[in-house]
Amino acid sequence: MNAVAVSVFVFLFLLVTVLGFAAARWRKAKTLDNLDEWGLGGRGFGSFIAWFLIGGDLYTAYTFVAVPATLYAGSAVGFFAVPYTIVAYPIIFLFLPKLWSVSHRHGYVTPADFVNGRYDSKPLALAIAVTGILATMPYIALQLVGIQVVLDVMGMGQDSGSWFVKDIPLFVAFAVLAAYTYSSGLRAPALIAFVKDILIYVVILVAVLYLPSKLGGWGHIFDAAQTSFDGFNKENADAIAAGQVPGKAMMPPPVAQWAYASLALGSALALFMYPHSVTAVLSTKNRSVIRRNAALLPAYSFLLGLLALLGFVAIAAGVSVGDPPNPQLAIPQLFENEFPSWFAGVAFAAIAIGALVPAAIMSIAAANLWTRNIYKAFIKRDATDAQEAKQSKVASLVVKFGALVFVLAFSKQYAINLQLLGGVWILQTMPAIVVGLYTRWFHRWALLAGWAVGMLYGTKLAYDVPLPGDPTSHFGGPLTLIPGAETTKIYIAALALVANLVVAVVLSLVLRAMKVPEGTDQTKPDDYWADLGDEDVEPELDPYAEPHR
Amino acid sequence: MSDSRPPASPSRGQTRGRSRGHTRGLWIAIVVILVPAIVIPLWVPLYDKVDPRLNGWPFFFWFQMAMILFATSCTVVAFTLSRIADRKDREARGASAGQGRVGE
């Protein structure tokens, strides 16, 4: 425990928390007692704030903790996060303006609204909504792990036999997150995003410029990582051959290239189907802003790549992460060892706040999905504004509890696996949402069946993956063997999506041949090109209003 | 357009044939510019090697960092073209305003 680091951390964290509560009063919101104010921050955000908000969504504990941890641990495919964030933006550029247009013409606020309007199918919309809520939970869990490891490195929650004492940092993280989103909705993360991004940029720039030069330059760092991995592989040659311990490597061997590419593509496709991404995209002012953001956001990717490589920097710096090792601690421990203690405090605050903000945004988006597409669509159609806001607040707490369950129940060996599990699920909504933007060829019931098959198959595959060295364990990783292949593995989400699509195609043909009613499409081809200023295009979406024709 | 089935032709052809005709080439160019930014980063065998190193960085790592710059250039060019295409579409639509939306 370092008093200076802890003081700086606590100061910055309190500052942010106070800002979070003050945010409730920002820009003269009259009341937060309706879903509009609480869930979309009053809808008044310009593109500048939106840019910060989207950055807050994307660069998180995932970037700071989970990705560097996989490189530190010598998982050969860990750097996939870089191609993931490269290909995500051209994909966003192509798909999301269409979603913006159709949503703004028909008043769709969530992907489930769009699916219901497009396919005239409440069950399918329900499936989309449930998937969004479910998939968000492990993603939030990853953020909680991020906060937890910072508190851990600072000396909170020392080794103890009691699971409760050991997990105190987790519960503290959870309590702060829950308290401040409950009181001030999306305004809190928006305002905090400024503080967070400034903190994060300072920390990243110092980390990627100062640390490598202090440790002998990038060339030396790569060599040190390679030497360390070679040493490990030699020492554990027998265990690796027996499959008890995975070998370590910097780069994917040829057999892992499919895994690398599928993790990158799967994550990129999944990214913009999460409820919080859709909320962010739909809150932009016009189609053009989406494209401009897609052109500018890669600036963050460069930092993500350098941050990922801090995993190797930690190896070169001789950081050790306990026994049994917890690679998630690598980056906070690196900061603790190498930075002056006051700056370590700043860095810890950046990581913790950088996890808090997206966790808040994600839980709010998932909560809105519950209120709009489940509560109001199925449970209480004539709900008042106050009832809706209440539902959202409670649902956002429930989602966070769900995330807590994921943290406690699943292995934290690689926190990134939590996010990748969410990806397996959310990707199953792709045929309905993304393909639906282009064509209504799929039959609604075929899409629902494909979704169900993809969800079950994907979950089963993930369940069957044991942790290395523990054959009885489950949910141990994101990869599985390609059927028929002996050694080549692939991201489970991709395999489940193929099953999903096959079922959807076959059943579409069958159902159409049987002339099963296809429902009425609310949308017109023109709607997918509409822009601000066109007839019937709403500049801002009203989350209360029903979607219309 | 109350028919529940989609039109067989590409969707925008039917309602906006005239206005899209001006910019179809631009929109195709935008897709063509973006495709390499998606395909190359996913083509792992292309860059999964150590040499040539750059400043101590294995090829695998510096190539992917360079791909960020490449992809950004692609999206920036595509964005610029999309602005032009949007403006032309808007002008074409302005010209036909008053006749109501085509296809209704």
XYZ file of C-alpha atoms in Angstrom:
653
model
C 0.000 0.000 0.000
C 1.442 3.302 -1.076
C -0.056 6.275 0.753
C 0.655 8.843 -1.966
C -0.727 6.699 -4.781
C -3.809 5.873 -2.760
C -4.416 9.513 -1.835
C -4.158 10.693 -5.438
C -6.402 7.857 -6.545
C -9.010 8.600 -3.902
C -8.917 12.323 -4.665
C -9.469 11.848 -8.402
C -12.063 9.180 -7.856
C -14.021 11.369 -5.434
C -13.760 14.285 -7.850
C -15.309 12.153 -10.532
C -17.997 10.797 -8.272
C -18.982 14.315 -7.240
C -19.064 15.282 -10.913
C -21.260 12.283 -11.551
C -23.825 13.388 -9.016
C -23.553 17.014 -10.091
C -24.194 15.850 -13.644
C -27.767 15.213 -12.650
C -28.173 19.000 -12.641
C -26.173 19.654 -15.769
C -27.808 21.641 -18.534
C -30.822 22.362 -16.396
C -32.646 19.107 -16.588
C -35.971 19.699 -14.953
C -36.343 16.188 -13.730
C -34.754 12.814 -14.184
C -38.011 11.084 -13.469
C -38.632 10.077 -17.005
C -36.839 7.695 -19.281
C -35.958 10.390 -21.769
C -33.983 12.450 -19.296
C -32.458 9.515 -17.498
C -31.643 7.294 -20.428
C -30.575 9.592 -23.234
C -29.240 12.512 -21.259
C -31.861 14.903 -22.551
C -30.907 14.214 -26.164
C -29.053 17.498 -26.489
C -25.573 16.166 -27.089
C -23.690 17.558 -30.044
C -21.263 15.560 -32.075
C -18.280 16.667 -29.996
C -19.667 15.225 -26.796
C -20.929 12.230 -28.746
C -17.388 11.604 -29.935
C -16.158 11.502 -26.354
C -19.061 9.275 -25.381
C -18.307 6.782 -28.113
C -14.633 6.818 -27.151
C -15.743 6.125 -23.612
C -17.665 3.116 -24.837
C -14.825 1.660 -26.817
C -11.666 2.204 -24.818
C -12.124 0.749 -21.424
C -10.848 -1.817 -18.972
C -10.781 -4.000 -22.069
C -7.992 -1.820 -23.457
C -6.149 -1.084 -20.246
C -6.340 -4.406 -18.470
C -7.737 -7.312 -20.470
C -5.857 -6.964 -23.762
C -2.390 -6.233 -22.309
C -2.976 -9.137 -19.902
C -3.368 -11.592 -22.773
C -0.117 -10.403 -24.343
C 1.626 -10.508 -20.987
C 0.472 -14.092 -20.523
C 1.864 -15.068 -23.921
C -1.480 -15.886 -25.495
C -0.429 -15.817 -29.126
C -3.691 -14.317 -30.380
C -3.971 -11.440 -27.886
C -3.052 -8.734 -30.400
C -6.253 -9.475 -32.358
C -7.728 -6.448 -30.619
C -5.827 -4.254 -33.093
C -7.241 -5.695 -36.336
C -10.586 -5.786 -34.509
C -10.579 -2.045 -33.994
C -9.217 -1.460 -37.507
C -11.968 -3.311 -39.351
C -14.732 -2.129 -37.030
C -14.774 1.411 -38.454
C -15.119 0.679 -42.161
C -17.910 -1.723 -41.190
C -19.612 0.961 -39.102
C -19.183 3.367 -41.998
C -21.062 1.027 -44.310
C -23.867 -0.305 -42.110
C -24.831 2.176 -39.465
C -25.967 5.160 -41.564
C -28.752 2.898 -42.848
C -29.805 2.051 -39.309
C -29.734 5.757 -38.423
C -31.976 6.635 -41.355
C -34.616 4.008 -40.848
C -34.650 4.634 -37.105
C -35.044 8.369 -37.440
C -37.842 8.030 -39.944
C -39.816 5.544 -37.866
C -38.890 6.518 -34.325
C -36.938 3.357 -33.550
C -34.842 3.774 -30.413
C -33.453 0.255 -30.068
C -32.447 -2.540 -32.457
C -35.476 -4.479 -31.227
C -37.755 -1.619 -32.409
C -36.231 -1.878 -35.855
C -36.614 -5.643 -36.018
C -40.238 -5.408 -34.918
C -40.983 -2.792 -37.561
C -39.098 -4.577 -40.303
C -40.342 -8.105 -39.676
C -43.640 -7.455 -37.898
C -42.649 -10.014 -35.259
C -42.888 -9.401 -31.531
C -41.212 -12.704 -30.614
C -38.211 -11.829 -32.794
C -37.993 -8.354 -31.239
C -38.133 -9.946 -27.803
C -35.301 -12.296 -28.738
C -33.195 -9.340 -29.889
C -33.878 -7.415 -26.691
C -33.123 -10.356 -24.402
C -29.874 -11.050 -26.252
C -28.789 -7.421 -25.899
C -29.378 -7.454 -22.158
C -27.710 -10.839 -21.657
C -24.645 -10.042 -23.779
C -24.084 -6.726 -22.013
C -23.660 -8.421 -18.636
C -20.288 -10.132 -19.229
C -19.048 -6.948 -20.909
C -19.868 -4.988 -17.744
C -18.277 -7.811 -15.759
C -15.026 -7.133 -17.602
C -15.172 -3.506 -16.452
C -15.734 -4.589 -12.862
C -12.659 -6.809 -13.117
C -10.742 -3.754 -14.352
C -11.663 -1.717 -11.284
C -11.052 -4.687 -9.057
C -7.454 -5.264 -10.169
C -6.572 -1.616 -9.585
C -7.891 -1.742 -6.046
C -6.116 -5.044 -5.629
C -2.719 -3.687 -6.671
C -3.184 -0.682 -4.394
C -3.373 -3.106 -1.487
C -7.076 -3.350 -0.863
C -8.346 -6.877 -0.327
C -5.129 -8.634 0.674
C -4.840 -12.387 0.485
C -7.281 -13.868 2.860
C -9.058 -17.146 3.302
C -12.384 -15.367 3.267
C -13.881 -14.974 -0.183
C -15.651 -11.877 1.010
C -12.487 -10.068 2.125
C -10.743 -11.108 -1.058
C -13.529 -9.696 -3.146
C -13.965 -6.431 -1.243
C -12.454 -4.427 -4.126
C -15.064 -5.906 -6.407
C -17.925 -4.983 -4.122
C -16.600 -1.450 -3.673
C -16.369 -1.070 -7.448
C -19.876 -2.375 -7.853
C -21.333 -0.090 -5.190
C -19.828 3.067 -6.694
C -21.016 2.181 -10.168
C -24.508 1.331 -9.013
C -24.904 4.436 -6.854
C -23.910 6.952 -9.416
C -25.722 5.629 -12.444
C -28.866 5.119 -10.387
C -28.956 8.785 -9.478
C -27.947 10.569 -12.643
C -28.353 8.413 -15.734
C -26.457 9.055 -18.925
C -25.473 12.576 -17.953
C -23.015 11.208 -15.434
C -20.939 9.200 -17.927
C -21.117 12.020 -20.476
C -19.674 14.620 -18.171
C -17.157 12.230 -16.690
C -16.030 11.188 -20.153
C -14.159 14.496 -20.436
C -12.231 13.998 -17.211
C -11.673 10.376 -18.066
C -10.372 10.984 -21.556
C -7.960 13.678 -20.392
C -6.671 11.402 -17.633
C -6.409 8.451 -19.988
C -4.569 10.360 -22.713
C -2.037 11.682 -20.217
C -1.469 8.249 -18.717
C -1.254 6.488 -22.077
C 1.165 8.996 -23.548
C 3.422 8.823 -20.516
C 3.170 5.033 -20.427
C 3.953 4.421 -24.084
C 6.675 7.073 -24.348
C 8.355 6.996 -20.935
C 8.239 3.311 -20.034
C 9.737 1.820 -23.217
C 12.609 4.305 -23.241
C 13.244 3.665 -19.559
C 13.346 -0.073 -20.233
C 15.734 0.046 -23.182
C 13.473 0.732 -26.162
C 10.863 -1.298 -28.035
C 13.447 -3.544 -29.717
C 14.733 -4.661 -26.357
C 11.200 -5.123 -25.053
C 10.215 -7.439 -27.894
C 13.424 -9.424 -27.377
C 12.829 -9.661 -23.639
C 9.297 -10.956 -24.196
C 10.521 -13.545 -26.713
C 13.303 -14.686 -24.357
C 10.859 -14.964 -21.485
C 8.376 -17.018 -23.527
C 11.144 -19.275 -24.919
C 12.381 -19.858 -21.374
C 8.884 -20.704 -20.181
C 8.272 -23.119 -23.059
C 11.568 -24.881 -22.421
C 10.969 -25.177 -18.702
C 7.461 -26.514 -19.150
C 8.058 -28.559 -22.303
C 6.569 -31.720 -20.805
C 3.453 -30.055 -19.435
C 2.885 -28.225 -22.736
C 3.240 -31.479 -24.691
C 0.700 -33.065 -22.332
C -1.691 -30.183 -22.877
C -1.781 -29.175 -19.214
C -0.232 -25.785 -19.806
C -0.561 -23.705 -22.958
C 2.696 -22.736 -24.631
C 3.502 -19.050 -24.819
C 4.136 -17.009 -27.939
C 4.181 -13.404 -29.136
C 2.622 -14.067 -32.518
C 0.047 -16.590 -33.713
C 1.527 -19.789 -35.192
C 0.023 -20.673 -38.612
C -2.520 -22.970 -36.968
C -3.897 -20.031 -34.956
C -4.374 -17.662 -37.891
C -8.035 -18.540 -38.300
C -8.553 -17.945 -34.617
C -6.835 -14.563 -34.875
C -8.856 -13.387 -37.870
C -12.179 -14.729 -36.573
C -11.705 -13.122 -33.159
C -11.017 -9.802 -34.874
C -13.933 -9.972 -37.315
C -16.357 -11.440 -34.778
C -15.553 -8.726 -32.257
C -15.848 -5.999 -34.887
C -19.270 -7.196 -36.053
C -20.427 -7.639 -32.478
C -19.256 -4.188 -31.444
C -21.993 -2.166 -33.050
C -24.825 -4.516 -32.177
C -24.445 -3.967 -28.440
C -27.311 -1.846 -27.127
C -24.956 0.870 -25.889
C -23.311 1.284 -29.311
C -26.682 1.561 -30.990
C -27.789 4.177 -28.441
C -24.647 6.193 -29.144
C -25.044 5.943 -32.901
C -28.732 6.867 -32.921
C -28.103 9.896 -30.727
C -25.897 11.506 -33.388
C -27.301 14.394 -35.368
C -27.211 12.993 -38.888
C -25.793 10.271 -41.107
C -22.706 12.258 -41.835
C -21.668 12.423 -38.178
C -21.567 8.635 -38.039
C -19.223 8.530 -41.004
C -17.068 11.301 -39.621
C -16.740 9.464 -36.318
C -15.855 6.286 -38.189
C -13.119 8.220 -39.946
C -11.765 9.802 -36.753
C -12.112 7.050 -34.169
C -9.111 5.024 -35.403
C -6.993 7.632 -33.610
C -7.947 5.667 -30.534
C -6.833 2.395 -32.164
C -3.232 3.480 -32.317
C -3.248 4.024 -28.585
C -4.978 0.684 -28.107
C -2.153 -1.047 -29.967
C 0.521 0.637 -27.882
C -1.382 -0.112 -24.696
C -1.686 -3.755 -25.682
C 2.081 -3.915 -26.058
C 2.447 -2.735 -22.469
C 1.911 -6.432 -21.739
C 5.377 -7.040 -23.201
C 6.715 -3.950 -21.439
C 5.585 -5.511 -18.163
C 7.577 -8.642 -18.988
C 10.673 -6.602 -19.799
C 10.232 -4.759 -16.516
C 10.138 -8.056 -14.640
C 6.627 -7.559 -13.273
C 5.347 -10.614 -11.439
C 1.677 -11.155 -10.740
C 1.438 -13.583 -7.857
C 1.067 -17.292 -7.581
C -1.111 -18.601 -9.108
C -0.501 -15.819 -11.603
C -3.259 -13.319 -12.373
C -2.163 -11.663 -15.648
C -4.878 -9.021 -15.201
C -2.667 -7.431 -12.546
C 0.221 -6.936 -14.987
C -0.474 -3.360 -16.094
C -1.504 -1.875 -12.732
C 1.524 -3.604 -11.198
C 3.756 -2.220 -13.953
C 2.509 1.293 -13.171
C 3.016 0.732 -9.452
C 6.602 -0.456 -9.997
C 7.771 2.015 -12.608
C 5.916 5.289 -12.008
C 6.514 7.760 -9.185
C 3.823 7.003 -6.667
C 1.755 10.151 -7.288
C 1.552 9.341 -10.981
C 0.745 5.706 -10.236
C -2.258 7.118 -8.377
C -3.274 9.117 -11.462
C -2.877 6.032 -13.651
C -4.982 3.897 -11.317
C -7.693 6.533 -11.306
C -7.619 6.616 -15.121
C -8.060 2.859 -15.333
C -10.812 2.733 -12.722
C -12.766 5.661 -14.147
C -12.147 4.321 -17.640
C -13.962 1.175 -16.552
C -16.697 2.975 -14.636
C -17.930 5.146 -17.500
C -18.552 2.421 -20.085
C -20.022 0.157 -17.431
C -22.526 2.894 -16.640
C -23.366 3.507 -20.299
C -23.770 -0.205 -20.969
C -26.043 -0.829 -18.021
C -28.241 2.137 -18.940
C -28.584 0.981 -22.529
C -29.492 -2.535 -21.429
C -31.996 -1.114 -18.948
C -33.688 0.961 -21.645
C -34.004 -2.150 -23.735
C -35.799 -3.870 -20.895
C -38.191 -0.996 -20.312
C -39.066 -0.296 -23.919
C -39.033 -3.703 -25.550
C -40.018 -6.027 -22.733
C -41.794 -4.114 -19.945
C -43.771 -1.762 -22.153
C -44.227 -4.187 -25.037
C -45.352 -7.189 -23.033
C -46.023 -6.367 -19.387
C -47.609 -2.944 -19.070
C -48.531 -1.258 -22.297
C -49.994 1.869 -20.693
C -47.068 2.563 -18.365
C -46.645 6.188 -17.295
C -43.389 8.101 -17.807
C -42.556 7.820 -14.116
C -43.180 4.078 -14.148
C -40.922 3.669 -17.165
C -38.099 5.635 -15.550
C -38.463 3.558 -12.394
C -38.283 0.345 -14.429
C -35.110 1.509 -16.176
C -33.394 2.399 -12.943
C -34.212 -0.928 -11.352
C -33.311 -2.839 -14.515
C -29.916 -1.146 -14.673
C -29.261 -2.378 -11.137
C -30.354 -5.882 -12.075
C -28.039 -5.852 -15.098
C -25.152 -4.847 -12.844
C -25.980 -7.660 -10.440
C -25.932 -9.981 -13.426
C -22.460 -8.684 -14.250
C -21.369 -9.321 -10.675
C -22.545 -12.918 -11.004
C -20.426 -13.302 -14.139
C -17.349 -11.981 -12.326
C -17.828 -14.277 -9.361
C -18.866 -17.390 -11.260
C -16.445 -17.307 -14.176
C -12.704 -17.713 -14.338
C -10.841 -14.444 -14.284
C -7.755 -16.044 -15.779
C -8.417 -14.051 -18.922
C -10.968 -11.307 -18.332
C -11.141 -10.816 -22.087
C -13.034 -14.112 -22.300
C -15.984 -12.449 -20.587
C -16.283 -9.923 -23.386
C -15.793 -12.623 -26.005
C -18.629 -14.658 -24.460
C -20.879 -11.608 -24.799
C -19.779 -11.459 -28.435
C -20.920 -15.047 -29.031
C -24.434 -14.049 -28.010
C -24.781 -10.598 -29.509
C -23.501 -11.810 -32.870
C -26.565 -14.041 -33.168
C -28.680 -10.925 -33.692
C -26.736 -10.039 -36.815
C -28.933 -11.781 -39.419
C -32.017 -9.946 -38.166
C -30.393 -6.534 -37.713
C -27.600 -6.149 -40.267
C -28.961 -8.328 -43.034
C -32.345 -6.793 -42.302
C -30.961 -3.386 -43.235
C -30.374 -4.631 -46.767
C -33.027 -7.188 -47.520
C -36.141 -8.765 -46.082
C -35.356 -12.044 -47.772
C -35.182 -13.968 -44.480
C -38.497 -15.138 -43.087
C -39.231 -13.832 -39.594
C -39.776 -17.273 -38.086
C -36.629 -18.560 -39.779
C -34.655 -15.713 -38.208
C -36.060 -16.601 -34.798
C -35.187 -20.280 -35.245
C -31.695 -19.403 -36.494
C -31.199 -17.130 -33.510
C -32.265 -19.881 -31.096
C -29.950 -22.411 -32.709
C -27.026 -19.951 -32.715
C -27.558 -19.050 -29.068
C -27.829 -22.651 -27.864
C -25.014 -23.960 -30.046
C -22.692 -21.075 -29.157
C -23.394 -21.385 -25.446
C -22.889 -25.145 -25.580
C -19.552 -24.768 -27.378
C -18.386 -22.166 -24.860
C -19.538 -24.342 -21.965
C -17.506 -27.259 -23.315
C -14.206 -25.354 -23.381
C -12.211 -26.221 -20.254
C -9.563 -24.037 -18.671
C -6.041 -25.236 -19.508
C -5.010 -27.886 -17.021
C -8.501 -28.327 -15.576
C -10.511 -30.648 -17.816
C -13.648 -30.477 -15.644
C -14.016 -26.701 -15.857
C -16.223 -24.736 -18.280
C -16.262 -21.455 -20.191
C -12.468 -21.565 -20.330
C -11.916 -19.730 -23.610
C -13.404 -18.251 -26.777
C -12.021 -20.791 -29.273
C -13.152 -24.194 -30.438
C -12.016 -26.640 -33.107
C -13.476 -26.118 -36.561
C -15.674 -29.183 -37.153
C -13.650 -31.712 -39.101
C -10.328 -29.979 -38.425
C -7.764 -31.531 -36.122
C -5.920 -28.515 -34.786
C -7.357 -25.385 -36.364
C -9.501 -23.418 -33.954
C -11.938 -20.592 -34.547
C -13.917 -18.087 -32.492
C -17.059 -19.800 -31.211
C -19.193 -16.820 -32.251
C -18.292 -17.380 -35.907
C -19.242 -21.043 -35.789
C -22.528 -20.305 -34.026
C -23.289 -17.584 -36.570
C -22.778 -20.029 -39.434
C -25.230 -22.454 -37.808
C -27.638 -19.558 -37.280
C -27.436 -18.513 -40.939
C -27.797 -22.038 -42.299
C -30.969 -22.578 -40.269
C -32.311 -19.167 -41.276
C -31.699 -19.772 -44.993
C -33.141 -23.286 -45.074
C -36.210 -22.413 -43.006
C -36.833 -19.246 -45.046
C -37.074 -21.376 -48.172
C -39.321 -23.911 -46.452
C -41.628 -21.361 -44.826
C -41.969 -19.398 -48.011
C -42.828 -22.547 -49.956
C -45.476 -23.260 -47.308
C -46.737 -19.683 -47.676
C -46.500 -18.924 -43.976
C -47.471 -15.244 -43.544
C -44.462 -12.934 -43.565
C -46.067 -9.985 -41.846
C -46.075 -6.386 -43.000
C -42.881 -4.418 -43.452
C -43.305 -0.923 -41.977
C -40.241 0.351 -43.776
C -39.789 1.443 -47.370
C -36.586 1.227 -49.414
C -36.400 5.001 -49.319
C -36.210 4.990 -45.512
C -32.730 3.512 -45.525
C -31.311 6.583 -47.259
C -33.190 9.318 -45.477
C -31.171 12.068 -43.867
C -31.800 15.017 -41.614
C -33.951 17.569 -43.429
C -35.837 14.964 -45.410
C -39.536 14.545 -45.030
C -40.595 12.745 -41.825
C -37.061 12.459 -40.432
C -36.959 13.164 -36.745
C -33.842 15.081 -35.714
C -34.007 13.525 -32.278
C -35.561 10.279 -31.237
C -38.177 10.341 -28.529
C -37.780 7.218 -26.423
C -41.374 7.543 -25.196
C -43.011 7.708 -28.509
C -44.171 4.538 -30.136
C -42.481 3.641 -33.412
C -44.690 4.673 -36.312
C -45.190 3.750 -39.905
C -45.128 -0.263 -51.444
C -47.488 -1.930 -48.999
C -46.396 -5.269 -50.428
C -44.599 -7.146 -47.664
C -42.086 -8.632 -50.047
C -39.047 -6.595 -50.926
C -38.674 -5.496 -54.511
C -36.526 -7.851 -56.508
C -34.338 -5.081 -57.848
C -31.790 -3.323 -55.598
C -33.891 -1.464 -53.089
C -32.973 2.101 -53.914
C -33.361 1.593 -57.642
C -37.107 1.672 -57.502
C -37.780 4.794 -55.506
C -34.751 6.875 -56.187
C -33.601 5.645 -59.532
C -33.264 9.108 -60.896
C -31.481 10.841 -58.031
C -29.239 7.871 -57.197
C -28.228 7.523 -60.792
C -25.983 10.558 -60.457
C -24.109 9.239 -57.464
C -24.187 5.476 -57.910
C -20.586 5.515 -59.135
C -19.488 7.478 -56.070
C -21.185 5.081 -53.651
C -19.566 2.130 -55.409
C -16.193 3.878 -55.200
C -16.710 4.347 -51.453
C -17.299 0.626 -50.972
C -14.290 -0.230 -53.141
C -12.098 2.081 -51.049
C -13.310 0.569 -47.772
C -13.002 -3.099 -48.700
C -9.169 -3.279 -48.461
C -9.358 -1.649 -45.015
C -11.470 -4.617 -43.919
C -9.842 -7.458 -45.855
C -6.119 -6.797 -45.390
C -6.135 -6.656 -41.558
C -7.992 -9.989 -41.541
C -5.588 -11.641 -43.994
C -3.331 -12.927 -41.233
C -0.884 -15.085 -43.304
C 0.073 -11.885 -45.095
C 1.771 -10.429 -42.041
C 2.233 -13.263 -39.542
C 6.047 -13.167 -39.620
C 8.954 -11.627 -37.741
C 10.993 -10.147 -40.602
C 11.563 -7.545 -41.883
C 11.887 -5.804 -38.555
C 11.469 -2.069 -38.249
C 13.355 -0.340 -35.485
C 13.312 -3.540 -33.432
C 9.581 -4.138 -34.048
C 8.730 -7.538 -35.550
C 6.874 -7.210 -38.866
C 3.695 -8.644 -37.317
C 3.404 -5.711 -34.951
C 4.557 -2.761 -37.014
C 2.551 -3.864 -40.030
C -0.674 -3.888 -38.032
C 0.087 -0.493 -36.523
C 0.701 0.761 -40.057
C -2.651 -0.737 -41.065
C -4.337 1.635 -38.616
C -2.957 4.580 -40.599
C -3.895 2.906 -43.880
C -7.447 2.167 -42.750
C -7.832 5.694 -41.400
C -6.775 7.119 -44.768
C -9.371 4.905 -46.446
C -12.178 6.013 -44.117
C -11.210 9.677 -44.439
C -11.255 9.486 -48.246
C -14.532 7.559 -48.127
C -15.985 10.171 -45.790
C -14.991 12.985 -48.147
C -16.577 11.179 -51.093
C -19.713 10.477 -49.073
C -20.117 14.203 -48.379
C -19.991 14.914 -52.096
C -22.399 12.087 -52.868
C -24.796 13.209 -50.130
C -24.786 16.748 -51.503
C -25.486 15.594 -55.015
C -28.271 13.322 -53.795
C -29.756 16.223 -51.897
C -29.631 18.496 -54.920
C -31.241 15.843 -57.088
C -33.970 15.423 -54.506
C -34.459 19.166 -54.181
C -35.091 19.304 -57.918
C -37.902 16.777 -57.665
C -39.409 18.275 -54.477
C -43.034 19.221 -54.717
C -43.836 16.061 -56.615
C -43.943 14.166 -53.324
C -41.770 11.223 -52.574
C -41.333 9.043 -55.588
C -42.761 5.598 -55.159
C -45.610 6.453 -52.802
